[in-house]
Short mmCIF file of C-alpha atoms and ligand atoms in Angstrom, two decimals:
data_model
loop_
_atom_site.label_atom_id
_atom_site.label_comp_id
_atom_site.label_asym_id
_atom_site.label_seq_id
_atom_site.Cartn_x
_atom_site.Cartn_y
_atom_site.Cartn_z
CA MET R 1 -0.14 0.09 -0.03
CA THR R 2 1.27 3.28 -0.67
CA THR R 3 -0.53 6.67 0.23
CA ILE R 4 -0.42 10.04 -1.25
CA ARG R 5 -0.08 13.03 1.11
CA LEU R 6 -0.90 16.61 -0.19
CA PRO R 7 1.10 19.26 0.94
CA THR R 8 -0.66 21.33 3.50
CA ALA R 9 -2.63 23.65 1.05
CA PRO R 10 -1.72 22.54 -2.18
CA PRO R 11 -1.26 25.79 -4.29
CA PRO R 12 -1.60 26.17 -7.92
CA GLY R 13 1.49 25.15 -9.80
CA THR R 14 1.58 21.80 -8.07
CA VAL R 15 2.00 18.58 -10.00
CA LEU R 16 0.04 16.65 -7.14
CA GLY R 17 -2.81 18.71 -8.00
CA ALA R 18 -5.93 18.86 -5.56
CA ALA R 19 -7.39 15.60 -6.10
CA PRO R 20 -4.58 12.91 -6.85
CA HIS R 21 -6.76 9.85 -5.96
CA LEU R 22 -8.77 10.70 -9.11
CA THR R 23 -7.95 10.87 -12.81
CA GLU R 24 -8.05 14.21 -14.16
CA SER R 25 -10.46 14.96 -17.12
CA ALA R 26 -9.96 17.08 -20.13
CA ASP R 27 -12.40 19.39 -19.10
CA ALA R 28 -11.00 19.42 -15.11
CA TYR R 29 -7.54 20.34 -16.61
CA ARG R 30 -8.48 22.87 -18.90
CA ALA R 31 -10.44 24.71 -15.93
CA THR R 32 -7.23 25.11 -14.63
CA GLY R 33 -5.58 26.62 -17.52
CA GLY R 34 -4.23 23.84 -19.19
CA TYR R 35 -3.82 23.33 -23.00
CA ASP R 36 -3.95 27.25 -23.52
CA PRO R 37 -3.15 27.36 -27.34
CA ALA R 38 -2.06 31.29 -26.86
CA VAL R 39 1.35 30.12 -25.15
CA ASP R 40 4.14 31.00 -27.23
CA PRO R 41 7.04 28.36 -27.45
CA GLU R 42 9.86 30.99 -27.35
CA GLU R 43 8.49 32.70 -24.21
CA LEU R 44 8.22 29.37 -22.38
CA LEU R 45 11.32 28.42 -23.23
CA ALA R 46 12.69 31.78 -21.85
CA HIS R 47 10.73 31.05 -18.65
CA LEU R 48 12.11 27.38 -18.46
CA ALA R 49 15.88 28.41 -18.63
CA ALA R 50 15.07 31.03 -16.10
CA SER R 51 13.60 29.11 -13.65
CA GLY R 52 16.14 26.32 -13.63
CA LEU R 53 13.85 23.66 -14.40
CA ARG R 54 15.83 20.38 -14.24
CA GLY R 55 14.93 16.93 -15.52
CA ARG R 56 13.19 14.48 -13.09
CA GLY R 57 14.38 11.14 -14.54
CA GLY R 58 17.46 11.19 -12.25
CA ALA R 59 20.30 12.80 -14.09
CA GLY R 60 19.08 16.11 -13.39
CA PHE R 61 19.86 17.95 -16.72
CA PRO R 62 18.59 21.23 -17.14
CA ALA R 63 15.31 21.24 -19.22
CA ALA R 64 15.87 24.10 -21.28
CA VAL R 65 19.28 22.96 -22.45
CA LYS R 66 17.84 19.46 -23.60
CA LEU R 67 15.04 21.24 -25.39
CA ARG R 68 17.60 23.41 -27.22
CA SER R 69 19.89 20.30 -28.06
CA VAL R 70 16.82 18.83 -30.16
CA ARG R 71 15.38 22.25 -31.31
CA GLY R 72 18.72 23.20 -33.14
CA ARG R 73 18.81 20.13 -35.46
CA ASP R 74 17.38 19.91 -39.21
CA ASP R 75 15.75 16.77 -39.35
CA SER R 76 12.09 16.56 -38.21
CA PRO R 77 12.45 15.75 -34.40
CA VAL R 78 10.65 13.36 -32.26
CA VAL R 79 9.56 13.85 -28.54
CA VAL R 80 9.23 10.63 -26.16
CA ALA R 81 7.17 11.09 -22.63
CA ASN R 82 9.51 8.53 -20.62
CA GLY R 83 7.35 7.37 -17.89
CA GLU R 84 9.05 3.78 -17.61
CA GLU R 85 10.58 4.10 -13.80
CA GLY R 86 12.87 1.49 -13.40
CA GLU R 87 13.83 2.41 -9.67
CA PRO R 88 11.89 -0.05 -7.40
CA GLY R 89 11.45 2.85 -4.44
CA SER R 90 9.71 5.07 -6.63
CA ALA R 91 5.87 5.31 -7.72
CA LYS R 92 5.58 8.99 -8.80
CA ASP R 93 5.76 8.44 -13.03
CA ARG R 94 3.07 5.79 -12.92
CA TRP R 95 1.06 7.73 -10.53
CA LEU R 96 1.33 10.90 -12.85
CA LEU R 97 0.12 8.70 -15.85
CA ARG R 98 -2.62 7.33 -14.02
CA ALA R 99 -4.08 10.46 -12.48
CA ARG R 100 -2.74 13.22 -14.55
CA PRO R 101 -2.29 12.35 -18.00
CA HIS R 102 -3.53 15.75 -19.59
CA LEU R 103 -0.96 17.41 -17.32
CA VAL R 104 1.57 15.21 -19.12
CA LEU R 105 0.31 15.47 -22.63
CA ASP R 106 0.30 18.89 -22.32
CA GLY R 107 3.95 19.01 -21.56
CA LEU R 108 4.66 16.60 -24.54
CA VAL R 109 2.81 19.04 -26.75
CA ARG R 110 4.63 22.38 -25.21
CA ALA R 111 7.99 20.21 -25.68
CA ALA R 112 7.14 19.44 -29.26
CA ALA R 113 6.13 23.15 -30.10
CA VAL R 114 9.49 24.18 -28.47
CA THR R 115 11.46 21.92 -30.33
CA GLY R 116 9.62 21.64 -33.75
CA ALA R 117 8.85 18.06 -33.26
CA VAL R 118 6.44 16.12 -35.73
CA ARG R 119 5.64 13.12 -33.84
CA GLY R 120 5.24 11.81 -30.02
CA TYR R 121 5.42 9.07 -28.25
CA VAL R 122 4.57 8.18 -24.42
CA TYR R 123 6.55 5.46 -23.23
CA LEU R 124 5.54 3.17 -20.39
CA SER R 125 5.23 -0.20 -18.70
CA ASP R 126 2.14 0.20 -16.42
CA ALA R 127 -1.04 -0.91 -17.97
CA ALA R 128 -3.44 1.21 -15.80
CA ALA R 129 -1.21 4.21 -17.23
CA GLY R 130 -1.56 2.96 -20.68
CA GLU R 131 -5.02 2.63 -20.12
CA SER R 132 -5.37 6.39 -18.77
CA VAL R 133 -3.07 8.04 -21.45
CA ARG R 134 -5.16 6.62 -24.34
CA ARG R 135 -8.10 7.80 -22.96
CA ALA R 136 -6.69 11.31 -22.29
CA LEU R 137 -5.65 11.19 -25.88
CA ALA R 138 -8.97 10.11 -27.11
CA GLU R 139 -10.79 13.03 -24.72
CA HIS R 140 -8.55 15.60 -26.14
CA PRO R 141 -6.43 14.82 -29.25
CA PRO R 142 -3.25 16.34 -29.74
CA PRO R 143 -2.29 18.61 -32.58
CA LEU R 144 0.46 15.95 -33.39
CA PRO R 145 0.51 12.32 -33.92
CA VAL R 146 1.02 10.67 -30.38
CA GLU R 147 1.56 6.97 -29.92
CA VAL R 148 1.66 4.97 -26.85
CA VAL R 149 4.25 2.42 -26.69
CA GLU R 150 4.61 -0.33 -23.98
CA THR R 151 7.50 -2.00 -22.87
CA GLY R 152 8.36 -4.46 -20.09
CA HIS R 153 9.14 -3.31 -16.46
CA THR R 154 12.68 -3.54 -15.77
CA TYR R 155 15.60 -1.60 -14.14
CA VAL R 156 16.94 -0.17 -17.42
CA ALA R 157 14.05 -0.01 -19.97
CA GLY R 158 13.60 3.66 -18.94
CA GLU R 159 17.31 4.67 -19.99
CA GLU R 160 17.10 6.97 -22.79
CA SER R 161 18.88 4.85 -25.22
CA ALA R 162 16.80 1.82 -24.51
CA VAL R 163 13.82 3.71 -24.93
CA VAL R 164 14.76 4.83 -28.38
CA ARG R 165 15.37 1.06 -28.96
CA ARG R 166 12.30 -0.08 -28.15
CA ILE R 167 10.36 2.31 -29.97
CA ASP R 168 12.06 1.50 -33.30
CA GLY R 169 11.15 -2.09 -32.53
CA GLY R 170 14.10 -3.28 -30.74
CA PRO R 171 14.79 -4.75 -27.15
CA ALA R 172 14.37 -2.16 -24.33
CA LEU R 173 18.02 -2.26 -23.72
CA PRO R 174 20.93 0.61 -23.65
CA THR R 175 23.17 1.14 -26.25
CA ALA R 176 26.76 2.57 -26.02
CA LYS R 177 26.79 6.32 -26.60
CA PRO R 178 27.43 8.38 -28.65
CA PRO R 179 25.61 9.08 -30.49
CA ARG R 180 22.86 10.06 -27.78
CA PRO R 181 18.97 10.34 -28.72
CA PHE R 182 19.25 14.08 -29.48
CA GLU R 183 21.70 13.65 -32.10
CA ARG R 184 20.23 10.25 -33.54
CA GLY R 185 17.21 8.97 -31.81
CA VAL R 186 14.09 7.32 -32.96
CA GLY R 187 14.00 6.59 -36.92
CA GLY R 188 17.41 8.39 -36.82
CA ALA R 189 15.77 11.59 -35.92
CA PRO R 190 16.76 13.88 -33.21
CA THR R 191 14.73 12.94 -30.34
CA LEU R 192 13.92 14.75 -26.96
CA VAL R 193 13.42 11.76 -24.41
CA SER R 194 12.10 13.89 -21.41
CA ASN R 195 10.76 12.23 -17.62
CA VAL R 196 6.84 12.96 -17.36
CA GLU R 197 7.15 14.70 -14.14
CA THR R 198 9.56 17.08 -16.02
CA LEU R 199 7.03 17.54 -19.01
CA ALA R 200 4.29 18.01 -16.10
CA ARG R 201 6.34 20.93 -15.02
CA ILE R 202 7.04 22.41 -18.41
CA ALA R 203 3.08 22.26 -18.75
CA LEU R 204 2.74 23.90 -15.53
CA THR R 205 5.32 26.72 -16.27
CA ALA R 206 3.16 27.34 -19.51
CA THR R 207 -0.16 27.72 -17.65
CA ARG R 208 1.64 29.57 -14.30
CA PRO R 209 5.10 31.33 -15.76
CA ASP R 210 4.38 33.57 -12.47
CA LEU R 211 5.27 30.49 -10.04
CA ARG R 212 8.14 29.10 -12.76
CA ARG R 213 10.58 29.13 -9.64
CA ALA R 214 8.11 27.46 -7.63
CA ILE R 215 7.42 24.89 -10.02
CA ALA R 216 11.05 24.11 -10.81
CA ARG R 217 12.04 24.27 -7.29
CA SER R 218 9.76 21.63 -5.77
CA THR R 219 9.72 17.90 -6.79
CA LEU R 220 7.73 14.48 -6.15
CA VAL R 221 9.04 12.21 -3.68
CA THR R 222 8.33 8.60 -3.08
CA LEU R 223 9.25 7.64 1.01
CA SER R 224 9.76 4.24 1.68
CA GLY R 225 11.32 2.31 4.47
CA GLY R 226 9.91 3.41 7.68
CA PRO R 227 7.22 1.76 10.03
CA ALA R 228 4.75 3.49 7.87
CA ALA R 229 3.17 2.44 4.44
CA PRO R 230 5.15 4.27 1.42
CA MET R 231 4.05 7.80 0.84
CA LEU R 232 4.10 9.91 -2.27
CA THR R 233 4.10 13.70 -1.92
CA GLU R 234 5.31 16.98 -3.41
CA VAL R 235 7.98 19.25 -1.52
CA PRO R 236 10.05 22.05 -2.21
CA TYR R 237 13.54 21.64 -2.42
CA GLY R 238 15.71 22.62 0.73
CA ILE R 239 13.59 20.77 3.16
CA PRO R 240 15.84 18.80 5.14
CA LEU R 241 15.92 15.18 4.57
CA ARG R 242 15.46 14.93 8.66
CA THR R 243 12.07 16.84 8.55
CA LEU R 244 11.02 14.62 5.63
CA ALA R 245 11.54 11.25 7.60
CA ALA R 246 9.75 13.06 10.36
CA ARG R 247 6.61 14.00 8.28
CA TYR R 248 6.85 10.56 6.57
CA GLY R 249 6.61 8.81 9.88
CA ALA R 250 10.24 7.46 10.61
CA PRO R 251 11.73 10.22 12.70
CA GLU R 252 14.55 7.83 14.36
CA ALA R 253 16.02 6.98 10.78
CA ALA R 254 19.37 5.79 11.17
CA GLY R 255 19.88 6.57 7.26
CA ALA R 256 18.72 6.23 4.03
CA LEU R 257 19.19 4.87 0.77
CA MET R 258 18.89 8.26 -1.95
CA GLY R 259 17.34 8.53 -5.21
CA GLY R 260 16.12 5.06 -5.51
CA LEU R 261 19.21 2.52 -5.65
CA PHE R 262 21.31 5.20 -7.63
CA GLY R 263 22.37 7.59 -4.70
CA GLY R 264 23.65 4.83 -2.36
CA LEU R 265 23.31 4.99 1.30
CA VAL R 266 23.83 8.01 3.77
CA ASP R 267 24.19 7.78 7.63
CA ALA R 268 22.20 9.39 10.00
CA ASP R 269 24.13 12.69 10.25
CA ALA R 270 23.50 13.24 6.39
CA LEU R 271 19.55 13.43 7.32
CA ASP R 272 20.59 17.25 8.14
CA LEU R 273 21.56 17.84 4.39
CA PRO R 274 18.68 19.78 2.47
CA LEU R 275 16.65 17.82 -0.26
CA GLU R 276 18.16 19.56 -3.14
CA PRO R 277 20.03 18.20 -6.19
CA GLY R 278 23.05 20.04 -5.80
CA ALA R 279 23.83 19.98 -2.24
CA LEU R 280 23.03 16.01 -2.26
CA THR R 281 25.38 15.70 -5.16
CA ALA R 282 28.17 17.78 -3.34
CA ALA R 283 27.86 15.55 -0.49
CA GLY R 284 28.25 12.36 -2.76
CA THR R 285 24.86 11.43 -3.15
CA ALA R 286 21.94 11.86 -5.19
CA LEU R 287 18.46 13.01 -5.34
CA GLY R 288 17.91 10.94 -8.51
CA CYS R 289 14.32 10.39 -9.52
CA GLY R 290 13.30 11.47 -5.71
CA ALA R 291 13.01 8.14 -4.34
CA VAL R 292 14.05 7.97 -0.51
CA HIS R 293 14.15 4.88 1.39
CA PHE R 294 14.58 5.47 5.09
CA LEU R 295 16.72 3.16 7.17
CA ALA R 296 14.73 2.25 10.59
CA PRO R 297 17.26 1.97 13.49
CA THR R 298 15.93 -1.81 13.53
CA ARG R 299 17.23 -2.50 10.26
CA CYS R 300 20.78 -3.08 9.45
CA PRO R 301 22.36 -0.90 6.28
CA VAL R 302 24.26 -4.11 5.32
CA THR R 303 21.25 -6.16 4.71
CA THR R 304 19.84 -2.88 2.85
CA ALA R 305 22.69 -2.90 0.45
CA ALA R 306 22.91 -6.47 0.03
CA ASP R 307 19.24 -6.31 -1.20
CA ALA R 308 19.75 -3.44 -3.15
CA ALA R 309 22.71 -5.54 -5.02
CA ALA R 310 20.95 -8.39 -5.33
CA HIS R 311 17.91 -6.59 -7.22
CA LEU R 312 20.78 -4.57 -9.39
CA ALA R 313 22.44 -8.05 -10.45
CA ALA R 314 18.98 -9.45 -11.00
CA GLU R 315 18.05 -6.52 -13.27
CA SER R 316 21.25 -6.56 -15.26
CA ALA R 317 20.45 -6.73 -18.91
CA ARG R 318 23.65 -8.79 -19.39
CA GLN R 319 24.82 -7.11 -22.38
CA CYS R 320 28.12 -5.46 -20.88
CA GLY R 321 30.68 -8.45 -19.71
CA VAL R 322 31.71 -6.08 -17.05
CA CYS R 323 28.33 -5.38 -15.55
CA VAL R 324 27.48 -9.15 -15.53
CA SER R 325 30.75 -9.82 -13.79
CA GLY R 326 30.69 -6.94 -11.76
CA THR R 327 27.07 -6.82 -10.38
CA SER R 328 27.18 -10.42 -9.63
CA ALA R 329 30.64 -10.04 -7.58
CA VAL R 330 29.10 -6.96 -5.91
CA GLY R 331 26.00 -8.73 -5.05
CA LYS R 332 27.42 -12.06 -3.94
CA ALA R 333 30.19 -10.11 -1.76
CA LEU R 334 27.39 -8.23 0.05
CA ASN R 335 25.17 -11.06 0.47
CA GLY R 336 28.10 -12.80 2.23
CA LEU R 337 28.64 -9.83 4.22
CA ALA R 338 25.15 -9.63 5.41
CA ALA R 339 24.79 -13.26 6.25
CA GLY R 340 28.14 -13.16 8.22
CA THR R 341 30.12 -15.72 5.97
CA ALA R 342 32.31 -13.04 4.40
CA GLY R 343 35.86 -13.50 3.93
CA PRO R 344 38.66 -10.86 5.82
CA ASP R 345 39.19 -9.26 2.25
CA THR R 346 35.73 -8.59 1.50
CA ALA R 347 35.83 -4.85 2.49
CA ASP R 348 39.10 -4.41 0.15
CA SER R 349 37.26 -5.91 -2.85
CA LEU R 350 33.93 -4.05 -2.11
CA LEU R 351 36.18 -0.93 -2.19
CA ARG R 352 38.23 -1.76 -5.28
CA TRP R 353 34.64 -2.36 -7.07
CA SER R 354 33.34 0.60 -5.90
CA GLN R 355 36.21 2.65 -7.35
CA GLY R 356 37.00 0.73 -10.47
CA LEU R 357 33.70 -0.32 -12.11
CA THR R 358 31.94 3.01 -12.31
CA GLY R 359 31.49 4.42 -15.75
CA ARG R 360 32.19 1.20 -17.25
CA GLY R 361 28.59 0.02 -18.07
CA ALA R 362 26.50 1.21 -21.22
CA CYS R 363 24.11 2.50 -18.51
CA GLY R 364 23.89 3.66 -14.92
CA LEU R 365 23.12 0.08 -13.39
CA LEU R 366 26.72 -0.80 -12.59
CA ASP R 367 27.41 2.69 -11.56
CA ALA R 368 24.52 2.05 -9.00
CA ALA R 369 25.64 -1.28 -7.79
CA ALA R 370 29.38 0.18 -7.34
CA GLY R 371 27.69 3.30 -5.41
CA ILE R 372 25.90 0.88 -3.07
CA ALA R 373 29.30 -0.67 -2.09
CA GLY R 374 31.08 2.35 -1.65
CA SER R 375 28.61 4.20 0.17
CA LEU R 376 27.83 1.10 2.36
CA LEU R 377 31.89 1.27 3.37
CA ARG R 378 31.82 5.34 3.83
CA ALA R 379 28.70 5.62 5.59
CA PHE R 380 28.37 2.44 7.92
CA PRO R 381 32.07 1.46 8.54
CA GLY R 382 30.79 -0.17 12.09
CA HIS R 383 28.48 -2.19 10.97
CA VAL R 384 30.61 -3.62 8.23
CA ARG R 385 32.99 -4.38 10.84
CA SER R 386 30.41 -6.07 13.03
CA HIS R 387 29.16 -8.09 10.08
CA LEU R 388 32.87 -9.32 9.32
CA ALA R 389 32.92 -10.43 12.84
CA ALA R 390 29.58 -11.95 12.18
CA SER R 391 28.45 -10.04 15.57
CA CYS R 392 25.78 -7.26 14.38
CA PRO R 393 23.93 -6.19 16.99
CA VAL R 394 21.09 -4.61 14.76
CA CYS R 395 20.58 -7.93 12.78
CA ALA R 396 20.74 -9.92 16.44
CA ALA R 397 17.96 -7.63 17.83
CA ALA R 398 15.96 -8.13 14.39
CA ALA R 399 12.83 -10.30 14.16
CA PRO R 400 13.36 -12.88 11.29
CA ALA R 401 10.81 -10.92 9.23
CA ASP R 402 12.52 -7.82 9.67
CA GLY R 403 15.91 -9.23 8.07
CA ARG R 404 15.29 -8.25 4.35
CA HIS R 405 14.17 -5.15 3.11
CA ARG R 406 11.24 -4.45 0.79
CA LEU R 407 12.87 -2.11 -1.64
CA THR R 408 9.74 -2.22 -4.19
CA VAL R 409 7.03 0.44 -3.86
CA ALA R 410 3.32 -0.09 -4.94
CA VAL R 411 1.76 2.73 -7.24
CA PRO R 412 -1.15 4.51 -5.50
CA GLU R 413 -4.84 3.50 -6.53
CA VAL R 414 -6.53 5.90 -8.59
CA ALA R 415 -10.07 6.31 -9.40
CA SER R 416 -11.85 7.79 -12.34
CA PRO R 417 -14.17 10.80 -11.71
CA LEU R 418 -16.91 8.59 -12.96
CA THR R 419 -16.10 5.95 -10.49
CA ALA R 420 -15.66 8.57 -7.63
CA ALA R 421 -19.40 10.21 -8.74
CA ALA R 422 -21.19 6.70 -8.65
CA PRO R 423 -23.39 6.33 -5.63
CA GLY R 424 -22.35 3.34 -3.25
CA ASN R 425 -19.11 3.16 -4.89
CA PRO R 426 -16.56 5.10 -2.67
CA VAL R 427 -13.17 5.99 -3.90
CA PRO R 428 -10.39 4.17 -1.90
CA VAL R 429 -9.25 7.74 -1.08
CA LEU R 430 -5.14 8.30 -1.36
CA LYS R 431 -4.37 4.98 -1.06
CA GLY R 432 -3.18 1.86 -3.28
CA THR R 433 -2.69 -1.44 -2.69
CA SER R 434 -0.87 -2.97 -6.12
S1 LIG B 501 25.82 -1.90 -17.79
FE1 LIG B 501 24.49 -3.67 -17.19
S2 LIG B 501 22.43 -3.22 -17.23
FE2 LIG B 501 23.49 -1.49 -18.33
S3 LIG B 501 23.52 -2.08 -20.41
FE3 LIG B 501 25.63 -3.06 -19.72
S4 LIG B 501 24.68 -5.08 -18.95
FE4 LIG B 501 22.90 -3.76 -19.48
#
């Protein structure tokens, strides 16, 4: 179950909107100023540049720079709304496509207008999201052809070169770069692959340019790991991680797994950091897609690292030799460490891999595995030592069921407005069960 928590009084310009438990209709979206045909693409691009909006898929690249990189090219560009979130701790993109498909499609149309794109795609794996987007396209047909392309849900399927490959009819696997999609993407055309939350924020900026800075400086976050059910909410940049932990219901958190699996582990002191991409990167971690898995004091960070590495090893697309051997080695070492059966040189091996594997795969999965290993050694050296001595006090005190960590977060349930209005058919307000 995942719950959605609204900001105290959701102002205009929030991605969550006022009714996140419902699928927004085209009429409701238009009533907020959406799909306004009078918005000038040049002006919008200037607002996006001034706002400093960064992408929300994980890399955090400036949105205006990315739009310009495609716009400057001759061939007929293509735009893609990327809703395939591979991080197991994130639910925001699937929720967004299920609940606010018009906000995303408006952002896609705006991006097409800025770049001069002649066709668009919505790329996803979640069946409910696909249904919602298809309904929205029928309800408000866009001014350019937009096709929904579905893929299987994997950790790497949303990586931008995998997106291009899948739309072109191939497997959803990353390719070597260059060329990057903005140079040669779908069908060989310059292609903008943009995360759906980024597109939602582009659409919000088009509607409320006066709020551009607030729109660019707030973000959806998926919180998990504590005793409370996972939670999806929207917060301004700068909020301390510790405040976020308290709001979520994990005030005693002993650290966190940041950015999905991509930002690695941080200790309790790091919870004083502000949730802000630059500050987190400077501290050696990452906001990534905005998924934060807090570590309860009763949960051992070594087993969390082992579970994260096992997930990555299982999700390796097995097309780069170094990734197959690297993720498997990191996974086995961390699993042995968690089980108290690791050899004395395990910490040295993990350190070597954390430094030597980074940047060697065709996508970020191998980097994530290396980051998990390195961050565990940096943030929790005492726990690592305890596990090498097979005497971890946290694990000794944990109930058997607490031994492993559930890193996957369910998407909150969303109901159609029709269902909500039907008498005797109450909406499962703000909760999800899938
Ligand atoms: S690094 Fe791993 S997951 Fe990424 S493309 Fe290579 S084999 Fe696949």
